[in-house]
PDB file of C-alpha atoms and ligand atoms in Angstrom:
ATOM      1  CA  MET A 236      -6.494  -8.245  -4.804  1.00  0.00           C
ATOM      2  CA  LYS A 237      -6.576  -5.093  -2.725  1.00  0.00           C
ATOM      3  CA  PHE A 238      -9.075  -2.349  -3.555  1.00  0.00           C
ATOM      4  CA  PHE A 239      -7.945   1.241  -3.009  1.00  0.00           C
ATOM      5  CA  ILE A 240     -10.114   4.267  -3.760  1.00  0.00           C
ATOM      6  CA  ASP A 241      -8.459   7.026  -5.782  1.00  0.00           C
ATOM      7  CA  THR A 242      -9.888  10.200  -4.272  1.00  0.00           C
ATOM      8  CA  ALA A 243      -9.409  12.791  -1.527  1.00  0.00           C
ATOM      9  CA  ASN A 244     -13.180  13.146  -1.086  1.00  0.00           C
ATOM     10  CA  LEU A 245     -14.007  12.165   2.507  1.00  0.00           C
ATOM     11  CA  ALA A 246     -17.651  11.268   1.771  1.00  0.00           C
ATOM     12  CA  GLN A 247     -16.660   8.884  -1.024  1.00  0.00           C
ATOM     13  CA  ILE A 248     -13.897   7.344   1.074  1.00  0.00           C
ATOM     14  CA  LYS A 249     -16.425   6.755   3.879  1.00  0.00           C
ATOM     15  CA  GLU A 250     -18.927   5.255   1.437  1.00  0.00           C
ATOM     16  CA  ALA A 251     -16.335   2.794   0.106  1.00  0.00           C
ATOM     17  CA  GLN A 252     -15.191   1.985   3.656  1.00  0.00           C
ATOM     18  CA  ASP A 253     -18.806   1.332   4.722  1.00  0.00           C
ATOM     19  CA  LEU A 254     -19.199  -1.097   1.788  1.00  0.00           C
ATOM     20  CA  GLY A 255     -16.628  -3.253   3.585  1.00  0.00           C
ATOM     21  CA  VAL A 256     -14.284  -3.851   0.653  1.00  0.00           C
ATOM     22  CA  LEU A 257     -11.836  -0.974   1.001  1.00  0.00           C
ATOM     23  CA  ASP A 258      -8.153  -1.720   1.614  1.00  0.00           C
ATOM     24  CA  GLY A 259      -6.737   1.778   1.258  1.00  0.00           C
ATOM     25  CA  VAL A 260      -6.723   5.194  -0.379  1.00  0.00           C
ATOM     26  CA  THR A 261      -4.564   6.895  -2.994  1.00  0.00           C
ATOM     27  CA  THR A 262      -4.465  10.634  -3.496  1.00  0.00           C
ATOM     28  CA  ASN A 263      -2.459  12.986  -5.664  1.00  0.00           C
ATOM     29  CA  PRO A 264      -2.042  16.785  -5.813  1.00  0.00           C
ATOM     30  CA  SER A 265      -4.795  17.073  -8.460  1.00  0.00           C
ATOM     31  CA  LEU A 266      -7.266  15.128  -6.290  1.00  0.00           C
ATOM     32  CA  MET A 267      -6.392  17.268  -3.237  1.00  0.00           C
ATOM     33  CA  ALA A 268      -6.878  20.453  -5.284  1.00  0.00           C
ATOM     34  CA  LYS A 269     -10.239  19.124  -6.543  1.00  0.00           C
ATOM     35  CA  GLU A 270     -11.411  19.010  -2.897  1.00  0.00           C
ATOM     36  CA  GLY A 271     -10.167  22.587  -2.356  1.00  0.00           C
ATOM     37  CA  ILE A 272      -7.419  21.492   0.062  1.00  0.00           C
ATOM     38  CA  SER A 273      -4.430  23.855   0.046  1.00  0.00           C
ATOM     39  CA  GLY A 274      -1.708  25.018   2.427  1.00  0.00           C
ATOM     40  CA  GLU A 275       0.625  22.626   4.278  1.00  0.00           C
ATOM     41  CA  GLU A 276      -1.361  22.523   7.534  1.00  0.00           C
ATOM     42  CA  ASN A 277      -4.678  21.889   5.752  1.00  0.00           C
ATOM     43  CA  VAL A 278      -3.115  19.167   3.609  1.00  0.00           C
ATOM     44  CA  LEU A 279      -1.700  17.414   6.679  1.00  0.00           C
ATOM     45  CA  ALA A 280      -5.035  17.743   8.505  1.00  0.00           C
ATOM     46  CA  HIS A 281      -6.851  16.256   5.508  1.00  0.00           C
ATOM     47  CA  TYR A 282      -4.537  13.231   5.478  1.00  0.00           C
ATOM     48  CA  ARG A 283      -5.208  12.785   9.210  1.00  0.00           C
ATOM     49  CA  ALA A 284      -8.950  12.839   8.479  1.00  0.00           C
ATOM     50  CA  ILE A 285      -8.559  10.207   5.748  1.00  0.00           C
ATOM     51  CA  CYS A 286      -6.513   7.994   8.089  1.00  0.00           C
ATOM     52  CA  GLU A 287      -9.295   8.168  10.687  1.00  0.00           C
ATOM     53  CA  ILE A 288     -11.799   6.728   8.165  1.00  0.00           C
ATOM     54  CA  VAL A 289      -9.826   3.839   6.640  1.00  0.00           C
ATOM     55  CA  ASP A 290      -8.021   0.816   8.053  1.00  0.00           C
ATOM     56  CA  GLY A 291      -5.392   0.387   5.306  1.00  0.00           C
ATOM     57  CA  ASP A 292      -2.643   2.270   3.510  1.00  0.00           C
ATOM     58  CA  VAL A 293      -3.105   5.936   2.556  1.00  0.00           C
ATOM     59  CA  SER A 294      -0.813   7.242  -0.200  1.00  0.00           C
ATOM     60  CA  ALA A 295       0.187  10.881   0.328  1.00  0.00           C
ATOM     61  CA  GLU A 296       2.177  12.480  -2.480  1.00  0.00           C
ATOM     62  CA  VAL A 297       5.161  14.798  -2.114  1.00  0.00           C
ATOM     63  CA  ILE A 298       5.289  17.999  -4.172  1.00  0.00           C
ATOM     64  CA  SER A 299       9.073  18.382  -4.193  1.00  0.00           C
ATOM     65  CA  THR A 300      11.085  17.033  -7.108  1.00  0.00           C
ATOM     66  CA  ASP A 301      14.507  17.243  -5.407  1.00  0.00           C
ATOM     67  CA  PHE A 302      15.842  14.602  -3.002  1.00  0.00           C
ATOM     68  CA  GLU A 303      16.122  16.849   0.068  1.00  0.00           C
ATOM     69  CA  GLY A 304      12.622  18.221  -0.418  1.00  0.00           C
ATOM     70  CA  MET A 305      11.130  14.757  -0.912  1.00  0.00           C
ATOM     71  CA  VAL A 306      12.822  13.514   2.261  1.00  0.00           C
ATOM     72  CA  ARG A 307      11.635  16.513   4.285  1.00  0.00           C
ATOM     73  CA  GLU A 308       8.057  16.265   3.005  1.00  0.00           C
ATOM     74  CA  GLY A 309       7.945  12.475   3.141  1.00  0.00           C
ATOM     75  CA  GLU A 310       9.153  12.327   6.727  1.00  0.00           C
ATOM     76  CA  ALA A 311       6.516  14.890   7.797  1.00  0.00           C
ATOM     77  CA  LEU A 312       3.803  12.863   6.021  1.00  0.00           C
ATOM     78  CA  ALA A 313       4.995   9.532   7.432  1.00  0.00           C
ATOM     79  CA  ALA A 314       4.983  10.999  10.953  1.00  0.00           C
ATOM     80  CA  LEU A 315       1.240  11.712  10.675  1.00  0.00           C
ATOM     81  CA  ASP A 316       0.060   8.111  10.904  1.00  0.00           C
ATOM     82  CA  GLU A 317       1.460   4.619  10.390  1.00  0.00           C
ATOM     83  CA  LYS A 318      -1.047   4.151   7.524  1.00  0.00           C
ATOM     84  CA  ILE A 319       0.702   6.831   5.449  1.00  0.00           C
ATOM     85  CA  VAL A 320       2.588   5.635   2.361  1.00  0.00           C
ATOM     86  CA  VAL A 321       4.887   8.302   0.887  1.00  0.00           C
ATOM     87  CA  LYS A 322       4.027   8.722  -2.800  1.00  0.00           C
ATOM     88  CA  ILE A 323       7.030   9.711  -4.899  1.00  0.00           C
ATOM     89  CA  PRO A 324       7.195  10.536  -8.621  1.00  0.00           C
ATOM     90  CA  MET A 325       9.375   8.508 -10.992  1.00  0.00           C
ATOM     91  CA  VAL A 326      12.228  10.991 -11.424  1.00  0.00           C
ATOM     92  CA  LYS A 327      15.948  10.525 -10.705  1.00  0.00           C
ATOM     93  CA  ASP A 328      15.825  12.079  -7.218  1.00  0.00           C
ATOM     94  CA  GLY A 329      12.632  10.100  -6.632  1.00  0.00           C
ATOM     95  CA  VAL A 330      14.527   6.835  -7.099  1.00  0.00           C
ATOM     96  CA  LYS A 331      17.068   8.003  -4.505  1.00  0.00           C
ATOM     97  CA  ALA A 332      14.234   8.956  -2.163  1.00  0.00           C
ATOM     98  CA  LEU A 333      12.601   5.520  -2.611  1.00  0.00           C
ATOM     99  CA  LYS A 334      15.858   3.914  -1.492  1.00  0.00           C
ATOM    100  CA  TYR A 335      16.184   6.343   1.446  1.00  0.00           C
ATOM    101  CA  PHE A 336      12.673   5.601   2.734  1.00  0.00           C
ATOM    102  CA  SER A 337      12.985   1.878   2.037  1.00  0.00           C
ATOM    103  CA  ASP A 338      16.168   1.748   4.183  1.00  0.00           C
ATOM    104  CA  LYS A 339      14.267   3.539   6.967  1.00  0.00           C
ATOM    105  CA  GLY A 340      11.319   1.109   6.791  1.00  0.00           C
ATOM    106  CA  ILE A 341       8.910   3.788   5.545  1.00  0.00           C
ATOM    107  CA  LYS A 342       6.426   2.589   2.922  1.00  0.00           C
ATOM    108  CA  THR A 343       6.505   4.183  -0.537  1.00  0.00           C
ATOM    109  CA  ASN A 344       4.388   4.286  -3.677  1.00  0.00           C
ATOM    110  CA  CYS A 345       6.254   5.213  -6.860  1.00  0.00           C
ATOM    111  CA  THR A 346       3.817   7.112  -9.060  1.00  0.00           C
ATOM    112  CA  LEU A 347       3.654   8.142 -12.724  1.00  0.00           C
ATOM    113  CA  ILE A 348       4.913   4.760 -13.965  1.00  0.00           C
ATOM    114  CA  PHE A 349       4.426   4.380 -17.723  1.00  0.00           C
ATOM    115  CA  SER A 350       7.018   1.724 -18.640  1.00  0.00           C
ATOM    116  CA  ALA A 351       8.275  -1.638 -17.363  1.00  0.00           C
ATOM    117  CA  GLY A 352      11.768  -0.170 -17.029  1.00  0.00           C
ATOM    118  CA  GLN A 353      10.515   2.496 -14.642  1.00  0.00           C
ATOM    119  CA  ALA A 354       8.739  -0.173 -12.579  1.00  0.00           C
ATOM    120  CA  LEU A 355      11.891  -2.309 -12.456  1.00  0.00           C
ATOM    121  CA  LEU A 356      13.981   0.644 -11.284  1.00  0.00           C
ATOM    122  CA  ALA A 357      11.451   1.524  -8.554  1.00  0.00           C
ATOM    123  CA  ALA A 358      11.387  -2.093  -7.373  1.00  0.00           C
ATOM    124  CA  LYS A 359      15.206  -2.192  -7.287  1.00  0.00           C
ATOM    125  CA  ALA A 360      15.109   0.946  -5.098  1.00  0.00           C
ATOM    126  CA  GLY A 361      12.785  -0.860  -2.667  1.00  0.00           C
ATOM    127  CA  ALA A 362       9.409   0.735  -3.458  1.00  0.00           C
ATOM    128  CA  THR A 363       6.510  -0.837  -1.567  1.00  0.00           C
ATOM    129  CA  TYR A 364       4.161  -0.134  -4.498  1.00  0.00           C
ATOM    130  CA  VAL A 365       4.586   0.904  -8.131  1.00  0.00           C
ATOM    131  CA  SER A 366       1.690   2.726  -9.766  1.00  0.00           C
ATOM    132  CA  PRO A 367       1.394   2.153 -13.536  1.00  0.00           C
ATOM    133  CA  PHE A 368      -1.261   4.533 -14.946  1.00  0.00           C
ATOM    134  CA  ILE A 369      -3.279   2.289 -17.234  1.00  0.00           C
ATOM    135  CA  GLY A 370      -6.076   4.731 -18.132  1.00  0.00           C
ATOM    136  CA  ARG A 371      -3.665   7.444 -19.232  1.00  0.00           C
ATOM    137  CA  LEU A 372      -1.858   4.935 -21.482  1.00  0.00           C
ATOM    138  CA  ASP A 373      -5.192   3.862 -22.982  1.00  0.00           C
ATOM    139  CA  ASP A 374      -5.909   7.583 -23.548  1.00  0.00           C
ATOM    140  CA  ILE A 375      -2.951   7.761 -25.958  1.00  0.00           C
ATOM    141  CA  SER A 376      -3.816   4.520 -27.804  1.00  0.00           C
ATOM    142  CA  THR A 377      -1.287   2.445 -25.844  1.00  0.00           C
ATOM    143  CA  ASP A 378      -2.300  -0.766 -24.073  1.00  0.00           C
ATOM    144  CA  GLY A 379      -2.259   0.006 -20.340  1.00  0.00           C
ATOM    145  CA  LEU A 380      -3.103  -3.567 -19.346  1.00  0.00           C
ATOM    146  CA  ALA A 381      -0.153  -4.883 -21.394  1.00  0.00           C
ATOM    147  CA  LEU A 382       2.098  -2.829 -19.112  1.00  0.00           C
ATOM    148  CA  ILE A 383       0.589  -4.516 -16.034  1.00  0.00           C
ATOM    149  CA  GLU A 384       1.249  -7.932 -17.662  1.00  0.00           C
ATOM    150  CA  SER A 385       4.834  -7.007 -18.427  1.00  0.00           C
ATOM    151  CA  ILE A 386       5.557  -5.763 -14.885  1.00  0.00           C
ATOM    152  CA  ARG A 387       3.888  -8.882 -13.418  1.00  0.00           C
ATOM    153  CA  VAL A 388       6.266 -11.133 -15.404  1.00  0.00           C
ATOM    154  CA  ILE A 389       9.354  -9.136 -14.384  1.00  0.00           C
ATOM    155  CA  PHE A 390       8.448  -9.004 -10.682  1.00  0.00           C
ATOM    156  CA  ASP A 391       7.636 -12.725 -10.639  1.00  0.00           C
ATOM    157  CA  ASN A 392      10.879 -13.615 -12.466  1.00  0.00           C
ATOM    158  CA  TYR A 393      12.916 -12.153  -9.635  1.00  0.00           C
ATOM    159  CA  GLY A 394      10.571 -12.418  -6.654  1.00  0.00           C
ATOM    160  CA  PHE A 395      10.341  -8.677  -6.031  1.00  0.00           C
ATOM    161  CA  ASP A 396       8.195  -7.845  -2.984  1.00  0.00           C
ATOM    162  CA  THR A 397       7.080  -4.572  -4.616  1.00  0.00           C
ATOM    163  CA  GLU A 398       3.331  -4.639  -5.220  1.00  0.00           C
ATOM    164  CA  ILE A 399       1.794  -3.677  -8.559  1.00  0.00           C
ATOM    165  CA  LEU A 400      -0.799  -0.992  -7.862  1.00  0.00           C
ATOM    166  CA  ALA A 401      -2.808  -0.540 -11.068  1.00  0.00           C
ATOM    167  CA  ALA A 402      -3.668   3.174 -11.114  1.00  0.00           C
ATOM    168  CA  SER A 403      -5.666   5.444 -13.392  1.00  0.00           C
ATOM    169  CA  VAL A 404      -8.345   2.752 -13.427  1.00  0.00           C
ATOM    170  CA  ARG A 405     -11.424   4.149 -15.119  1.00  0.00           C
ATOM    171  CA  HIS A 406     -14.088   1.403 -15.337  1.00  0.00           C
ATOM    172  CA  PRO A 407     -15.033  -2.079 -14.042  1.00  0.00           C
ATOM    173  CA  MET A 408     -13.398  -3.968 -16.947  1.00  0.00           C
ATOM    174  CA  HIS A 409     -10.052  -2.427 -15.970  1.00  0.00           C
ATOM    175  CA  ILE A 410     -10.534  -3.907 -12.487  1.00  0.00           C
ATOM    176  CA  ILE A 411     -11.555  -7.346 -13.777  1.00  0.00           C
ATOM    177  CA  GLU A 412      -8.692  -7.531 -16.280  1.00  0.00           C
ATOM    178  CA  CYS A 413      -6.166  -6.347 -13.680  1.00  0.00           C
ATOM    179  CA  ALA A 414      -7.436  -9.118 -11.390  1.00  0.00           C
ATOM    180  CA  GLN A 415      -7.002 -11.678 -14.199  1.00  0.00           C
ATOM    181  CA  ILE A 416      -3.441 -10.505 -14.846  1.00  0.00           C
ATOM    182  CA  GLY A 417      -2.605 -10.585 -11.149  1.00  0.00           C
ATOM    183  CA  ALA A 418      -2.155  -6.936 -10.180  1.00  0.00           C
ATOM    184  CA  ASP A 419      -1.764  -6.862  -6.391  1.00  0.00           C
ATOM    185  CA  VAL A 420      -3.851  -3.713  -5.971  1.00  0.00           C
ATOM    186  CA  MET A 421      -6.102  -1.518  -8.045  1.00  0.00           C
ATOM    187  CA  THR A 422      -7.006   2.072  -7.299  1.00  0.00           C
ATOM    188  CA  GLY A 423      -9.996   3.647  -8.947  1.00  0.00           C
ATOM    189  CA  PRO A 424     -12.994   5.905  -8.450  1.00  0.00           C
ATOM    190  CA  LEU A 425     -16.007   4.839  -6.363  1.00  0.00           C
ATOM    191  CA  SER A 426     -18.034   4.622  -9.605  1.00  0.00           C
ATOM    192  CA  ALA A 427     -15.767   1.849 -10.984  1.00  0.00           C
ATOM    193  CA  ILE A 428     -15.963  -0.125  -7.718  1.00  0.00           C
ATOM    194  CA  GLU A 429     -19.753   0.194  -7.495  1.00  0.00           C
ATOM    195  CA  ALA A 430     -20.150  -0.734 -11.181  1.00  0.00           C
ATOM    196  CA  LEU A 431     -18.825  -4.205 -10.311  1.00  0.00           C
ATOM    197  CA  LEU A 432     -22.015  -5.024  -8.426  1.00  0.00           C
ATOM    198  CA  LYS A 433     -24.402  -4.181 -11.268  1.00  0.00           C
ATOM    199  CA  HIS A 434     -26.026  -6.707 -13.628  1.00  0.00           C
ATOM    200  CA  PRO A 435     -29.450  -6.300 -15.292  1.00  0.00           C
ATOM    201  CA  LEU A 436     -30.304  -9.976 -14.690  1.00  0.00           C
ATOM    202  CA  THR A 437     -29.710  -9.441 -10.972  1.00  0.00           C
ATOM    203  CA  ASP A 438     -32.202  -6.547 -10.978  1.00  0.00           C
ATOM    204  CA  ILE A 439     -34.752  -8.506 -13.051  1.00  0.00           C
ATOM    205  CA  GLY A 440     -34.300 -11.608 -10.889  1.00  0.00           C
ATOM    206  CA  LEU A 441     -34.720  -9.686  -7.634  1.00  0.00           C
ATOM    207  CA  ALA A 442     -37.828  -7.893  -8.917  1.00  0.00           C
ATOM    208  CA  LYS A 443     -39.374 -11.284  -9.826  1.00  0.00           C
ATOM    209  CA  PHE A 444     -38.486 -12.853  -6.456  1.00  0.00           C
ATOM    210  CA  LEU A 445     -40.100  -9.924  -4.629  1.00  0.00           C
ATOM    211  CA  ALA A 446     -43.182  -9.922  -6.901  1.00  0.00           C
ATOM    212  CA  ASP A 447     -43.693 -13.693  -6.431  1.00  0.00           C
ATOM    213  CA  HIS A 448     -43.285 -13.329  -2.688  1.00  0.00           C
ATOM    214  CA  ALA A 449     -45.799 -10.467  -2.587  1.00  0.00           C
ATOM    215  CA  LYS A 450     -48.331 -12.487  -4.657  1.00  0.00           C
ATOM    216  CA  ALA A 451     -47.990 -15.563  -2.442  1.00  0.00           C
ATOM    217  CA  ASN A 452     -48.407 -13.443   0.698  1.00  0.00           C
ATOM    218  CA  SER A 453     -51.287 -11.214  -0.424  1.00  0.00           C
TER     219      SER A 453
HETATM  220  O1  G3P B 605      -3.750   8.694  -8.579  1.00  0.00           O
HETATM  221  C1  G3P B 605      -3.142   8.436  -9.801  1.00  0.00           C
HETATM  222  C2  G3P B 605      -4.062   7.985 -10.903  1.00  0.00           C
HETATM  223  O2  G3P B 605      -4.919   6.988 -10.424  1.00  0.00           O
HETATM  224  C3  G3P B 605      -4.731   9.088 -11.661  1.00  0.00           C
HETATM  225  O3  G3P B 605      -5.812   8.644 -12.433  1.00  0.00           O
HETATM  226  O4  G3P B 605      -7.796   9.079 -13.850  1.00  0.00           O
HETATM  227  O5  G3P B 605      -6.242  10.978 -13.279  1.00  0.00           O
HETATM  228  O6  G3P B 605      -5.542   9.209 -14.863  1.00  0.00           O
HETATM  229  P1  G3P B 605      -6.369   9.525 -13.664  1.00  0.00           P
END
């Protein structure tokens, strides 16, 4: 299972990269705005900076919602670095853009997936990744993980190469359950990744080991 970090914060991306478990980065316009990044040149420069930190795929989202705009933006983003994955929203022109980029061998991530039908359509159009937003489904009392299960079955039935990128991950149990279901990738905040390493018995056990060692060596 690949681990992506869902942020545009360079310090957090570096921290996750330094941990040695990072396979990529996802961003979106809200995350870029949160870091105060605005203006086309600054946005492109920020993506270059992210690509310098990480080894794997970096999803960069288009703002346009029409086909021509998505193609123009996506081509400019893809030209930045071979790690760039063009992130495209699940709208009608987005499906056409997925097919366009797929035919050109440019990687894509279809975002804002909230149903199995949307995921199937994106896979048919040749998306490299589909991003079902599990946390936002949970937020409206709908089972986000059930959507991951459903997409997993459909993709396996037909051998789609499209990878399931579980997005809107909020906590460590989301990550564990996505891993059990067989999501190919999860993207979440640094806090959810770091929460995986915590267990009170580990802390208690380590404190006892160190105390016993200190006693024996005093
Ligand atoms: O990047 C897309 C997705 O991961 C957003 O997550 O927490 O804003 O629902 P969230």
